Each structure stands twice: as C-alpha cells, then as structure tokens.
XYZ file of C-alpha atoms in Angstrom:
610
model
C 25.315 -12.711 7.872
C 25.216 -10.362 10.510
C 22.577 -10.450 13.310
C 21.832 -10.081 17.151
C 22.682 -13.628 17.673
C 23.789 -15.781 20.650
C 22.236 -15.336 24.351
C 19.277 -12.757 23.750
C 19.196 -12.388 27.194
C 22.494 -10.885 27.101
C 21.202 -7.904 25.484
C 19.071 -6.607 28.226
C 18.419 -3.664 29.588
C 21.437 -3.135 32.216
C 23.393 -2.453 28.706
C 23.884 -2.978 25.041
C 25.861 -5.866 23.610
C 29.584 -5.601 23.179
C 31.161 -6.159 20.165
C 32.679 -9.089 21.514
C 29.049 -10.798 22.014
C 28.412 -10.500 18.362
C 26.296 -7.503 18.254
C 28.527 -6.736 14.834
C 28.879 -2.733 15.166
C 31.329 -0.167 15.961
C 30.487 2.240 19.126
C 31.316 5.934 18.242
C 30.663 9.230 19.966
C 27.228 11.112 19.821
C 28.422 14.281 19.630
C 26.341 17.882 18.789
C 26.007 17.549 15.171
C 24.424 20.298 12.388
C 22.144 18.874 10.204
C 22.923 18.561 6.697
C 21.620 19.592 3.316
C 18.140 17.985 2.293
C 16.386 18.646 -1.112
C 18.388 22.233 -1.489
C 16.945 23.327 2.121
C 19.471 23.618 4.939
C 18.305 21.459 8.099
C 18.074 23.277 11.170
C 20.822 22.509 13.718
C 20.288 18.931 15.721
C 21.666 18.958 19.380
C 22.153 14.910 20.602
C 23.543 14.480 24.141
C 27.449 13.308 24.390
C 28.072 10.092 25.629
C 31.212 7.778 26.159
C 31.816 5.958 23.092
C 31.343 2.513 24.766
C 27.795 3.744 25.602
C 27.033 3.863 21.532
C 25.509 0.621 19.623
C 25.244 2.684 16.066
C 24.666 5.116 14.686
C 21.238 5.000 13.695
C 18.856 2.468 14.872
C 16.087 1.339 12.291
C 12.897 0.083 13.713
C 10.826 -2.029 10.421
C 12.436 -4.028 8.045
C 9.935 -3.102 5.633
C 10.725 -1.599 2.203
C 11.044 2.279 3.656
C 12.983 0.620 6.663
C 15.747 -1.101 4.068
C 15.947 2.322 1.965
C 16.496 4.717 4.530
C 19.255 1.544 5.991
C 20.646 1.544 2.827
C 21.242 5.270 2.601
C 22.242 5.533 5.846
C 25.005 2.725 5.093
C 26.096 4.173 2.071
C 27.314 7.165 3.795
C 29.404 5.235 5.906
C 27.315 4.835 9.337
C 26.451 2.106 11.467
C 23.494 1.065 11.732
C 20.838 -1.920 14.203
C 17.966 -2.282 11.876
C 15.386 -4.346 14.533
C 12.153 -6.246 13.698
C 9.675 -8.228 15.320
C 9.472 -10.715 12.726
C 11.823 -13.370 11.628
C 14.327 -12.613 8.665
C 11.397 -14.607 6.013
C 9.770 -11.382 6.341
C 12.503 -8.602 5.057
C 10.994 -6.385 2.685
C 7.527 -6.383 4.516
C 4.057 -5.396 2.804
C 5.909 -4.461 -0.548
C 6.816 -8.063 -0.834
C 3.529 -9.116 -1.159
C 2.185 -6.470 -3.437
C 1.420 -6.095 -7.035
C 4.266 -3.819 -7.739
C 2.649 -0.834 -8.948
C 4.549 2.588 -8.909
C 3.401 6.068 -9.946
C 5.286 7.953 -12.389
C 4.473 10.802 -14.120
C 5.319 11.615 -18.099
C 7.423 7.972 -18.219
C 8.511 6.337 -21.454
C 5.951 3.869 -20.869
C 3.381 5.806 -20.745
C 4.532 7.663 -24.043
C 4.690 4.031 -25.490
C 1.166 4.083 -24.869
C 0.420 7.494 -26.737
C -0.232 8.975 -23.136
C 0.270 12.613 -23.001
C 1.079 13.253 -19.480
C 2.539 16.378 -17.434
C 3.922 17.440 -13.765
C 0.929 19.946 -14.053
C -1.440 17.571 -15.040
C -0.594 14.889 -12.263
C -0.491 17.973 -9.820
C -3.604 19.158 -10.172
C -4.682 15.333 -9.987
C -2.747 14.606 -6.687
C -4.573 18.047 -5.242
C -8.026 17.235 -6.615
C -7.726 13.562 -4.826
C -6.272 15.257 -1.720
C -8.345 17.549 -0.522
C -5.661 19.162 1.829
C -8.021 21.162 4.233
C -6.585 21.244 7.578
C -3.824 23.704 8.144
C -2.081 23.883 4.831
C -0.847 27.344 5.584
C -0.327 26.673 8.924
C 2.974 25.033 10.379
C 1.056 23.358 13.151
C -1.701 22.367 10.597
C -2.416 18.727 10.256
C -1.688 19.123 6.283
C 0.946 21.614 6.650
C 3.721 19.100 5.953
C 1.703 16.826 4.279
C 0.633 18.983 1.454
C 4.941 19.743 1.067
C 5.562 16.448 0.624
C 3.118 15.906 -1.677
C 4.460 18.651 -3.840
C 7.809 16.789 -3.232
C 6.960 13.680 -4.513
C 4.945 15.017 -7.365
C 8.446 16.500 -8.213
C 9.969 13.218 -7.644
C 7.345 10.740 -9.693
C 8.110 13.257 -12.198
C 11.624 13.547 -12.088
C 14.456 11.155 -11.124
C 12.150 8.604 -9.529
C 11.798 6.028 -12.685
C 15.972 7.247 -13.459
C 16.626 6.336 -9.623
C 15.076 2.740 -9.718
C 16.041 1.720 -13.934
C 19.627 2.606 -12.231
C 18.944 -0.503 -9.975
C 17.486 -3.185 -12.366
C 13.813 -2.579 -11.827
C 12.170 -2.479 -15.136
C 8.251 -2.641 -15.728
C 5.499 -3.762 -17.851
C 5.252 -1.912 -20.704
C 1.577 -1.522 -20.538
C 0.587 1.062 -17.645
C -2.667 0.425 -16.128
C -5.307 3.283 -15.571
C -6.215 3.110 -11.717
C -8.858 5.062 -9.368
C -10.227 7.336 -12.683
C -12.118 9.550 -10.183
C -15.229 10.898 -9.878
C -15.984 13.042 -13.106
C -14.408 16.362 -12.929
C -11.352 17.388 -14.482
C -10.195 19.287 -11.330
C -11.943 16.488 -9.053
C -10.684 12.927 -7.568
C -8.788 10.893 -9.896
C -6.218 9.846 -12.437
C -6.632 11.932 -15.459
C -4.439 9.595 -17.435
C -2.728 5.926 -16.857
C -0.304 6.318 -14.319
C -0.157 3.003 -12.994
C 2.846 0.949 -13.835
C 3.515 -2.448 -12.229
C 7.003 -3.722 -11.825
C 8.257 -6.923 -14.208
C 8.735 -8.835 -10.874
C 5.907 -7.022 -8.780
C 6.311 -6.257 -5.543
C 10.122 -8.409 -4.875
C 11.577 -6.562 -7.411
C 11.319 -3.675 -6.163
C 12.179 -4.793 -2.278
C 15.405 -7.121 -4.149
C 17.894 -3.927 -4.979
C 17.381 -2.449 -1.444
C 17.428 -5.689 0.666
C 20.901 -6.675 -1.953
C 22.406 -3.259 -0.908
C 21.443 -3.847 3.097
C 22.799 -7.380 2.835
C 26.092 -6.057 0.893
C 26.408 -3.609 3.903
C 25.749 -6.151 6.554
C 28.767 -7.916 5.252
C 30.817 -4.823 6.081
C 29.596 -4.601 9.012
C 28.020 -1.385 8.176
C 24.786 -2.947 9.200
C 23.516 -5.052 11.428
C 20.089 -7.085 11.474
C 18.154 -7.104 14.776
C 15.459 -9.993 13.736
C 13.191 -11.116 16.188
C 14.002 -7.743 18.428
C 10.171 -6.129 19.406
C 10.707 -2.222 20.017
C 8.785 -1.604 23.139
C 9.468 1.568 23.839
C 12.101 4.551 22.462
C 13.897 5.920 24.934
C 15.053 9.605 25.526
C 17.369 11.618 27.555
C 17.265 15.062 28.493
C 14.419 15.799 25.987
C 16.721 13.906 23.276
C 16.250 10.663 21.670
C 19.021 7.928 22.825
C 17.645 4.902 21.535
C 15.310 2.055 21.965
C 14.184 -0.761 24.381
C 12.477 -3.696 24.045
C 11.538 -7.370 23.803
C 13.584 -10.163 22.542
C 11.219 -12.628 21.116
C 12.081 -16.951 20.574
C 13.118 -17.627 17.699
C 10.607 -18.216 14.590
C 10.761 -20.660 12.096
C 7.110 -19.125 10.600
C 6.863 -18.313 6.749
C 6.718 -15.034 5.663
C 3.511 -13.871 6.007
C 2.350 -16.435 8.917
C 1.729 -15.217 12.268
C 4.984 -15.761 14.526
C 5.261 -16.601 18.460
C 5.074 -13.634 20.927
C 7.300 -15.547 23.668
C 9.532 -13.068 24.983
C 13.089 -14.995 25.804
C 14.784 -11.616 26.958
C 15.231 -7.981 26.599
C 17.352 -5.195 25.397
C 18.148 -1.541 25.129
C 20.512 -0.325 22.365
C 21.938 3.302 22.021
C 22.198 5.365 19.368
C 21.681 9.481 18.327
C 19.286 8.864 15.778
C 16.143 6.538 15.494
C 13.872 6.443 12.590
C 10.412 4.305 13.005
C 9.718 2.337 9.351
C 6.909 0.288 11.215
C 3.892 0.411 9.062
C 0.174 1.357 9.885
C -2.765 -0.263 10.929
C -4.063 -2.641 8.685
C -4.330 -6.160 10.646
C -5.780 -4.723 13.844
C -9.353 -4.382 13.194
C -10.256 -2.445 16.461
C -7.968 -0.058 15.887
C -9.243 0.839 12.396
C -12.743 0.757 13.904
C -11.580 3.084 16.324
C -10.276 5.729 13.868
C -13.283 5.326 11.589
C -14.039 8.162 10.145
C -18.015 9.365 10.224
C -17.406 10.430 6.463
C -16.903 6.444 5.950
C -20.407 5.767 7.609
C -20.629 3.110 10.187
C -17.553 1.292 10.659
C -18.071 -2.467 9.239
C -18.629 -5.171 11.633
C -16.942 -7.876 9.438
C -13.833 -6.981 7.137
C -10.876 -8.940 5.632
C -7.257 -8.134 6.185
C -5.199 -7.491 3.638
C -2.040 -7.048 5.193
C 0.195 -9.650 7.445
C -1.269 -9.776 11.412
C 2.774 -7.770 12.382
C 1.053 -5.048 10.740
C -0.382 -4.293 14.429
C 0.581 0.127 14.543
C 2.175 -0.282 17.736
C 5.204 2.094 16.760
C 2.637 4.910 16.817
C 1.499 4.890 20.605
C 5.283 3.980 21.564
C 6.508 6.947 19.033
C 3.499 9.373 20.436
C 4.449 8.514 24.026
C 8.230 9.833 23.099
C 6.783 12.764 21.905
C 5.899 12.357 18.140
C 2.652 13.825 17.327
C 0.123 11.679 15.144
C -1.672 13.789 12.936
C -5.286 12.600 10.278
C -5.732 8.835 12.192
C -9.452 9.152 10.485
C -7.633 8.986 7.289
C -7.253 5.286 5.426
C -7.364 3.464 2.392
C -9.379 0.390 2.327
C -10.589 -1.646 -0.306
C -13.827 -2.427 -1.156
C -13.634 -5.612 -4.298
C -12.060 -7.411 -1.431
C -12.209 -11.391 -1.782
C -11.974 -14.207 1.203
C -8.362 -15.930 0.007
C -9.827 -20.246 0.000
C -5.830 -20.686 0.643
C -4.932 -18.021 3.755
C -1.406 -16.942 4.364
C -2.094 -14.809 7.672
C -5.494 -14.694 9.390
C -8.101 -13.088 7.793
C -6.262 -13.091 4.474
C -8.046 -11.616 1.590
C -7.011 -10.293 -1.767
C -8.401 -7.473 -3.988
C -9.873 -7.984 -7.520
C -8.148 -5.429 -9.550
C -11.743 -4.519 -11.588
C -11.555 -3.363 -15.267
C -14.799 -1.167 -15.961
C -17.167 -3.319 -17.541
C -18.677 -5.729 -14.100
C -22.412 -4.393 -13.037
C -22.356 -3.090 -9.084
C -25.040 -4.010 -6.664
C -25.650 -3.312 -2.810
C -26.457 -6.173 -0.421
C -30.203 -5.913 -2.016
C -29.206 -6.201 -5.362
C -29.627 -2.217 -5.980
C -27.180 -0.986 -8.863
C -24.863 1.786 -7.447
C -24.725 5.474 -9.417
C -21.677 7.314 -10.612
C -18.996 7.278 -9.097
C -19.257 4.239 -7.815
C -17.816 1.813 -11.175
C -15.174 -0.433 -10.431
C -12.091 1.299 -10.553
C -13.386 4.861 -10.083
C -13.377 6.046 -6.437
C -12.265 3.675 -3.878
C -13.527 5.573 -0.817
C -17.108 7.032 -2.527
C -17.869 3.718 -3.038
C -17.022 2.532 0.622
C -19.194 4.865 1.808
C -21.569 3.576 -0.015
C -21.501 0.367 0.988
C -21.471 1.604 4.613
C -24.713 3.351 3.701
C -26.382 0.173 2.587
C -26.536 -0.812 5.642
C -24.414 -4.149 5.193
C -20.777 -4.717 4.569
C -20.748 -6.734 1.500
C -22.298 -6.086 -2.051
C -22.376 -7.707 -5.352
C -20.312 -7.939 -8.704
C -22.509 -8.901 -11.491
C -20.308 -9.446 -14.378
C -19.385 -12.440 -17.378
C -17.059 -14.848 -18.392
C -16.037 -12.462 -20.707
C -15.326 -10.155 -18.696
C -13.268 -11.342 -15.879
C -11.008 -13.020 -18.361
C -10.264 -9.891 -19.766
C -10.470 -7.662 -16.786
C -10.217 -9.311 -13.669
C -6.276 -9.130 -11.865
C -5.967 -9.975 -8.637
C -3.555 -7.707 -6.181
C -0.832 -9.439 -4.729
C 2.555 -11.096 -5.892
C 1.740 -14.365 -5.135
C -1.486 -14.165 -7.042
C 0.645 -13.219 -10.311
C 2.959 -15.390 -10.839
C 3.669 -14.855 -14.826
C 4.450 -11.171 -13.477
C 6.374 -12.220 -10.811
C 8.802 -14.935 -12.424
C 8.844 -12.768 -15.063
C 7.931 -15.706 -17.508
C 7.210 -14.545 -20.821
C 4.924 -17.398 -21.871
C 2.828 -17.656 -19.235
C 2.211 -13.745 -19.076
C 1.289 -14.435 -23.153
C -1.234 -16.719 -22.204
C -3.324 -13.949 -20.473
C -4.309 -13.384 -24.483
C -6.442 -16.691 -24.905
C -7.123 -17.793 -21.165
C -8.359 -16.404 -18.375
C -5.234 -15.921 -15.274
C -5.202 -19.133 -13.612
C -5.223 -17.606 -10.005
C -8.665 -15.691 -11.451
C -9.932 -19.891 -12.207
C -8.942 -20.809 -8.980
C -10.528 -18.113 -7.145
C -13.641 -19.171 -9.276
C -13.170 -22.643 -8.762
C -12.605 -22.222 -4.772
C -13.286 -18.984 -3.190
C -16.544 -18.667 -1.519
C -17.235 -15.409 -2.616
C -18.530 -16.772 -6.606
C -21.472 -18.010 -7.944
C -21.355 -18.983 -11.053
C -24.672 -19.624 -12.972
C -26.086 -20.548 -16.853
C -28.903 -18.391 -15.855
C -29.778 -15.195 -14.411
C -32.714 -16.926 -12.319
C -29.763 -19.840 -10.603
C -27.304 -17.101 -10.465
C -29.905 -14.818 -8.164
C -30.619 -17.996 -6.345
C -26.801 -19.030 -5.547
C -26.505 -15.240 -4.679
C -29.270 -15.632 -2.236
C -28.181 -19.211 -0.731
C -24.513 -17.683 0.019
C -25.677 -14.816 2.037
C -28.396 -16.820 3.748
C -30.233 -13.593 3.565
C -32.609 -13.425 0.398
C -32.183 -9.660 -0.203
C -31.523 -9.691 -4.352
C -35.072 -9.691 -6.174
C -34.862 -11.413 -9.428
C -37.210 -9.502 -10.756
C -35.518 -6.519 -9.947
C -31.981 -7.437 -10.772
C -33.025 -8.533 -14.449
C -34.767 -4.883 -15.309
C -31.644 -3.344 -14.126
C -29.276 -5.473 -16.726
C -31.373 -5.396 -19.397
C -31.737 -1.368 -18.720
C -28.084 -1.391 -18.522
C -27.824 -3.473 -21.718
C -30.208 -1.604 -24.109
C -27.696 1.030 -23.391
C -25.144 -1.122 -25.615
C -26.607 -1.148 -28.527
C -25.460 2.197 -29.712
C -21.824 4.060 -29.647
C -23.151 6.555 -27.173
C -25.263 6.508 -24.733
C -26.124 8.349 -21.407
C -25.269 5.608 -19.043
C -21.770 6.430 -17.508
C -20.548 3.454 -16.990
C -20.863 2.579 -20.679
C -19.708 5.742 -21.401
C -16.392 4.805 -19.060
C -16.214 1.422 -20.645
C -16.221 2.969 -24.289
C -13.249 5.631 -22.856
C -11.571 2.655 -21.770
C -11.604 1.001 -25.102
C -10.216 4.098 -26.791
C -6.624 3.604 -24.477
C -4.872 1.057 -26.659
C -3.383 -0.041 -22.865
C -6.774 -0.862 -21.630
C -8.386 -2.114 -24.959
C -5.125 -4.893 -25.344
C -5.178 -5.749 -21.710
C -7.780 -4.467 -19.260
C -11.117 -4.429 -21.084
C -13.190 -6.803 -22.080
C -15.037 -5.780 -25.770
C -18.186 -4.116 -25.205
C -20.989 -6.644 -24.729
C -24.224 -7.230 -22.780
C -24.046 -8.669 -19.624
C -27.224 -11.205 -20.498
C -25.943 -12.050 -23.702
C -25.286 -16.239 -24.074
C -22.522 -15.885 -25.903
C -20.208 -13.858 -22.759
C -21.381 -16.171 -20.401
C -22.028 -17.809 -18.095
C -22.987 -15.555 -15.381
C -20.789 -14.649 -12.635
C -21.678 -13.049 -9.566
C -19.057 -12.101 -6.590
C -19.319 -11.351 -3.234
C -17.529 -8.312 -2.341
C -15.910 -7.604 1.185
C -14.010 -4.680 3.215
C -10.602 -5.436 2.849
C -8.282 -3.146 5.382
C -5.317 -1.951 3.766
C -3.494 1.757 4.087
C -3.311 4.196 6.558
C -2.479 7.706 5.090
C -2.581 9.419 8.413
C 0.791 8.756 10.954
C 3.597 10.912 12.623
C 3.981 14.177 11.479
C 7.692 14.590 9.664
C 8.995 17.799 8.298
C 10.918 17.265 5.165
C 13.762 15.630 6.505
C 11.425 12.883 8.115
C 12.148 14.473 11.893
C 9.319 13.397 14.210
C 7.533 16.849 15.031
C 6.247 17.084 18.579
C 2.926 18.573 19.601
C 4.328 22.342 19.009
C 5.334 21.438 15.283
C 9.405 21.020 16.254
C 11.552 18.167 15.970
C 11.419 15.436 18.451
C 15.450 15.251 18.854
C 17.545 12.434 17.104
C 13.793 10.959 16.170
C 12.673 10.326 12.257
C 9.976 8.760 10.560
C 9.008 6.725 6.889
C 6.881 5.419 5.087
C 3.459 4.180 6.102
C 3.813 4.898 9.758
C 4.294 8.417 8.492
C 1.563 8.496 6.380
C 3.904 8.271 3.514
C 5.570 11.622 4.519
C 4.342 14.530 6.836
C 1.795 12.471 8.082
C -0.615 12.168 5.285
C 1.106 12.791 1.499
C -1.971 11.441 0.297
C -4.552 13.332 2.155
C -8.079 12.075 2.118
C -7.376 9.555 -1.039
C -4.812 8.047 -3.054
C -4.338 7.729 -7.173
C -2.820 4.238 -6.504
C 0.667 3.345 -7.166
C 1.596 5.877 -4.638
C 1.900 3.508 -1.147
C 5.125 2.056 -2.592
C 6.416 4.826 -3.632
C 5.634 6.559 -0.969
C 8.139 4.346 1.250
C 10.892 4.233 -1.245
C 10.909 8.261 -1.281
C 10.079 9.239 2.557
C 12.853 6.156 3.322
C 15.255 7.705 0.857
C 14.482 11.402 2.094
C 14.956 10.075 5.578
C 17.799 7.938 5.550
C 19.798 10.603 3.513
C 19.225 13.648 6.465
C 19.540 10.764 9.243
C 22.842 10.491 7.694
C 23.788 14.053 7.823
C 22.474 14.507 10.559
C 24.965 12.246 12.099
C 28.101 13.395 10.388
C 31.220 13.692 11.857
C-alpha cells in the first residue's frame, strides 16, 4: 500500500518528496485549465498558475479521509488523476464519522419504502426538506448565506430522489427492508418534519457504506493513482498569486491508537506538497466543546455547561479557520445539530463518548424537575424544539420515563458498534430483536449511569433523585402526570398528542413490527418495571461551513471562487454551506458527504483536465 512513508522529515517545507523517496505520484504540469461540465451547468473558466512539472506532487490534494474525502478521491482517481489524500489520524481511522454511524440514508419514493405501503413523492419530500429548512438569509441573493445552500438542497432532493439508491445498489450496499420514520416534525403539513418514513439504515450500517469507497481508493492506491498521506496534519493551505498551490503542514509520530482513540500530537517533521486543486473533506465541530459554545446560537437558549461528545476528539474544525484564512468564507456557524436522548457510553471509545437512544414514540418526557414537556417535544419529533427546551429549563439534562415494554420494542441505540446484528449482518441475531430486548439496550441498562430502574414509581422517583444529587422530581407530581397521561389510553382517541402520535405510529406496519411498543400505560404492572433515563446534550453536526457553489469551489467573501480551492461534506455544511438549513430530516449527514464528495470530486476532476 501506498503512503508518505520513510523519513517524514524529508518532506518538509524546502520541497515536496520525490518520487524516488516514496511519495508514490507522478508530477505533471498545472497549466490554465476550463472547468468542466457539472450537473448540465457549464463551470466557469479556472485560471491555476504554471509551474515546472517537478514542482507538482498531484493533482489534487485531499485533506480528510472521511467518507466525503474517499468519494470525491475516488472520483477524482477514476478520471485518471493523481491524487495525496492527507489525514491527521492513523490509517485505523479511514472512513471517519460514517464508520461509526448507524447507517441511515435518505431516499425518497425507494422500493423499500413502497414495500412498506409508503406513498412517497419528490414533491412531497420537497416541501418537507423546505418546511425543516427554513432558508431565510439570502436565498435570492448570490452573496446570501442560503443562496447556495438552498441550490443544493434542491440538488440533493433531486438526487435522494433519483439515482442516489441506483448509484449505491450499483456498489453492493443494500438496506433493511424496514425504513424507519425519523424527526416527524412539529404538526403542520407544510412545517418541520418527515411527512412519511424516509429513514433507511444500511444492512452493514455505517462500514458498508464507507467499504465500496475506501475498496475503490485502495484499488487506486495500487495504481498509483492515489496516494495516502496518514499521519500528515494540514496546517495551513497555501496560495500563490491569489491561486491555491497546495498545502503545508505537520508530520505527526506515528500512531498505533484504535480507531476512534485519541492519537499523539508529537510533531516528528513537516511538509508542503503542491498541487492545482485542493478540496477540504475535514468535518465540523463536534468534539471541541468551546467552539460549539462559541457558535451557540441564542435561538438554542443558553449554551449547556456539561454535554457529551458524540463524535471522535480529530473532529476538532480546524480546516475552517485554516480554509477562512486562505480566503474561504464560512457562512451559518450558529447552525448545528445536536442531540438531545444523549447517553454517557459505561465503555468510552474517545473522551467524552456518548451514544444516542434512537426513541420510538411511546417514553413519557420530563425536565430536570420532573415537568412533562408539550408538543413538539415527543421523542422523535423535533430534535432542536426540544433542545431549546431543555436549555429553557434551566439545566442540561432531563428525564425519560418509560417501561420495560417499551424500550424493548423501541429503544435503538445510534452507532455501529452498538448494533452489531445490523452490522455483521447476522440474520439470527437481528431475529432475536422479536422476543428480547437488543443486548447493547441490556447493557446500557445494566451499566450506564444514566438508568434507574425501579418496581415502583415511589423507588424509581427516589433513584431519579439520588443520581442527580439534586431532589428536583416531586413524586407527587410525577404520578398525576402518568396517570393523566394514562387515562388517556383507555380509548382509541384521545386529545393527548403524544397518544395520538403513538396510535399514528401503530398504523405504519414499519413502526408497528419494529419501532413501537403496543399501546399500554406507563403504570401498568404488567409493562414493567419502571425505567427512568437520564438524558444529556450530545454534540453532533454542524450544518453551517464554507460556502461552495455547485461544483464545491470555496467562495470567497465577494461570493467567487477561491482558485484551485473545493469543499465537502460536513466542513461544507453538507454543500453550499448549510444544505440543511436550520434542521435536518435525518438520514441526510451521510448522504450529504457521499453527494457534495461525488459533486466535488467529479468538477475537481474537470477542472484539472488536460
């Protein structure tokens, strides 16, 4: 395999590596090139400076190995050019976030979903992506912060609804044939949320979908088409005459860390490698806790004091301030995605590590004082309504109240790890889900800190109590607002809305046979016992980034393209800086890298054509 191997200090900043130190590529001319053909749209013409051809290390240099980093390498390899894909991290961690993930993609009108009996449309999921949007800030406007955002929304709409499930069947990834209804929105058909199931999770989760990319960047590393730059920190991108010429940086010791663990920051030497075209893949924001503090938005509340990171500690955004300083403009950093079912993992992988509860409908949610939240805050509604609502509370935890029968039936937990039947693809052990409750759900019961488990609603208000050291829930209080909630069960309507949402549920055959548990009262002996969970912040997404027209070029403060500069996935905010806008319909973050990667990678390439 093909990497930047022998004497790192070799590679330092006086030069690039020869091909006879092992560096592995071919140095051509960067000549004025036209841009290619994107998407039907002719690119606008791309000047890059000439330089000897000894001067050039690739083609293209790819900063992330992430999944959006290994698509846009792959389809910048496929059309014959050379390219240094560089990381910070060791090789363990190819394929990035998406590795660790649950898998779930967005698709729009798929034979799944028709399995299912779900009548789905482009128009439908259109007016869904613009009712979770809100695009509000320049839409008309090409220096408007959702001028290129909104486009690439519209793009990817096209996409989930087009060739996107094609594309990736075409590679061997296949899915579960039950698609799960995520983030159902706040109540209005032209509102926030998923008007149908649209949530499909990948028969392998979140490696299956980074194993065709990393095979075809492997295959082209053995042609020397590509060559991997582990351990290699970007420190700064580095420009001449107004045009990007390549990168600079730190070479970092070697790591023998598991993916996911954090790695050494030892420098051992440095480097500077030359090509026309650079396109960041680096990620957002996730692991650095003062940073996502600092971009808080006001609509959020007060930022928490205490959250839980959900992503590796790499994910650190430091590709944005190096990218901004070369003249890429970051556009919507007040806009993220965090979770708020987040649990404390008993067995961490990075620091901080926590993992989401995937929530079915049915569990009862309480503040820090044991007060039941309104509509639209239901598990599984509206992600960010319900942060705020925390926030409001005053503290940065609150309270599942829910049954035996329930989490067996409802509870997933995000993550690949923490689904293994999924992600082994075994058969059996995905059957037993029928008759058992997930093992990783027991051992989270068993071992997490966040559960009390109680025979009793007076010893589960107790345990509540004793693990927050704080004595906020009321017994009294907590019991009239289950058995409220639970004289609301005894007839087939009702005008609670969560019961109402749990009785839609039940009338999706996907959600009735997988995701929710029969209709019940919380207080009844027979569903018990009585469960309660702690629920923290967890960090996650950032949907804000650089600011990419359609071909992924950086834009620069006047809304043109930062020379020989591109941009995907998250560090991108999924494409344009911010496909999503204000909120996300889930199943959209990986997808979001696979199509801004596949976007970029393909105009990189013609963009570089000889």
């Amino acid at each position: 395999m093909e990497n930047l191997g022998g004497n790192p200090a070799a590679r330092h900043a006086d030069g690039p590596a020869s091909a006879g130190e092992g560096a592995g590529v071919t140095r051509r001319h960067a000549l004025t090139v036209a841009g290619g053909v994107l998407a039907g749209a002719a690119l606008a013409q791309t000047a890059f400076p000439a330089f000897a051809a000894e001067s050039q290390d690739a083609d293209a240099i790819v900063v992330g190995h992430g999944l959006a980093g290994l698509v846009a390498t792959a389809e910048l390899a496929a059309a014959g050019r050379k390219v240094l894909l560089l990381d910070q991290e060791n090789e363990a961690n190819l394929g990035g976030q998406a590795f660790w993930s649950f898998g779930g993609l967005f698709f729009v009108d798929s034979e799944e979903q028709r399995l299912m009996g779900v009548k789905d449309s482009h128009e439908l999921a259109w007016q869904d992506w613009l009712g979770t949007a809100g695009f509000d800030r320049g839409v008309d406007d090409p220096s408007g912060q959702d001028h290129w955002g909104r486009k690439w929304a519209e793009a990817y709409v096209d996409f989930a609804a087009g060739e996107k499930r094609s594309w990736l069947y075409g590679l061997g990834v296949r899915w579960f044939p039950i698609v799960g209804w995520a983030e159902r929105g706040g109540g209005l058909a032209d509102g926030h949320g998923n008007s149908v199931p649209r949530f499909h999770v990948t028969w392998g989760t979140g490696p299956a979908v980074v194993e065709p990319f990393e095979k075809k960047v492997r295959a082209a590393v053995a042609d020397r088409r590509v060559t991997f730059g582990f351990r290699h920190r970007v420190d700064g991108i580095v420009t001449t005459g107004g045009a990007v010429t390549g990168v600079r940086g730190a070479v970092l010791e070697p790591s023998g860390a598991a993916r996911g663990k954090p790695s050494s920051r030892t420098v051992v030497g440095e480097f500077e490698f030359r090509a026309p075209v650079v396109v960041v893949t680096s990620g957002g924001i996730g692991a650095d806790h003062e940073l996502v503090r600092r971009n808080w938005p006001a609509r959020l509340g007060t930022p928490p004091k205490s959250m839980i990171t959900g992503v590796p500690a790499h994910v650190d955004g430091r590709m944005l301030a190096i990218t901004e300083k070369a003249g890429g403009r970051i556009v919507n950093p007040d806009r993220m995605w965090h979770y708020t079912e987040g649990l404390r993992n008993y067995d961490p992988i990075w620091p901080g590590h926590g993992i989401r509860i995937l929530p079915g409908p049915s569990s009862m949610w309480f503040d820090a004082t044991g007060k039941r939240f309104g509509t639209p805050d239901i598990p599984g509604y509206d992600t960010l309504h319900t942060l705020r609502s925390i926030t409001d509370s005053g503290y940065d935890y609150s309270w599942f109240v829910t049954t035996q029968k329930i989490i067996a039936k409802e509870f997933a937990l995000s993550g690949s790890e923490q689904n293994p039947d999924l992600t082994d693809k075994n058969v059996l052990q995905l059957l037993s889900r029928i008759w058992q409750t997930p093992e990783p759900v027991e051992r989270f019961k068993r071992n997490g800190e966040d559960f009390v488990v109680a025979s009793t609603l007076s010893a589960l208000v107790a345990g509540m109590n004793k693990l927050t050291g704080d004595g906020l829930v009321d017994l009294a209080d907590l019991k009239r607002q289950i058995e409220a909630r639970d004289r609301e069960m005894d007839n087939p309507y009702t005008k609670d809305v969560q019961v109402m949402g749990i009785r839609n549920a039940l009338a999706y055959v996907g959600d009735s046979l997988s995701r929710t548990a029969a209709a019940h009262k919380i207080l009844d002996p027979d569903a018990g016992p009585l469960i309660a969970v702690r629920l923290n912040i967890l960090t996650r997404k950032t949907l804000g980034g650089l600011q990419t027209d359609l071909s992924g070029r950086v834009l620069d403060a006047a809304g043109k393209p930062v020379p020989g500069l591109y941009a995907a996935g998250e560090v991108a905010g999924f494409g344009g800086g911010g496909v999503h806008g204000y909120r996300s319909l889930e199943g959209t973050f990986l997808g979001g890298c696979l199509f801004s990667g596949r976007l970029t990678g393909r105009a990189a390439a013609a963009a570089t054509a000889f």
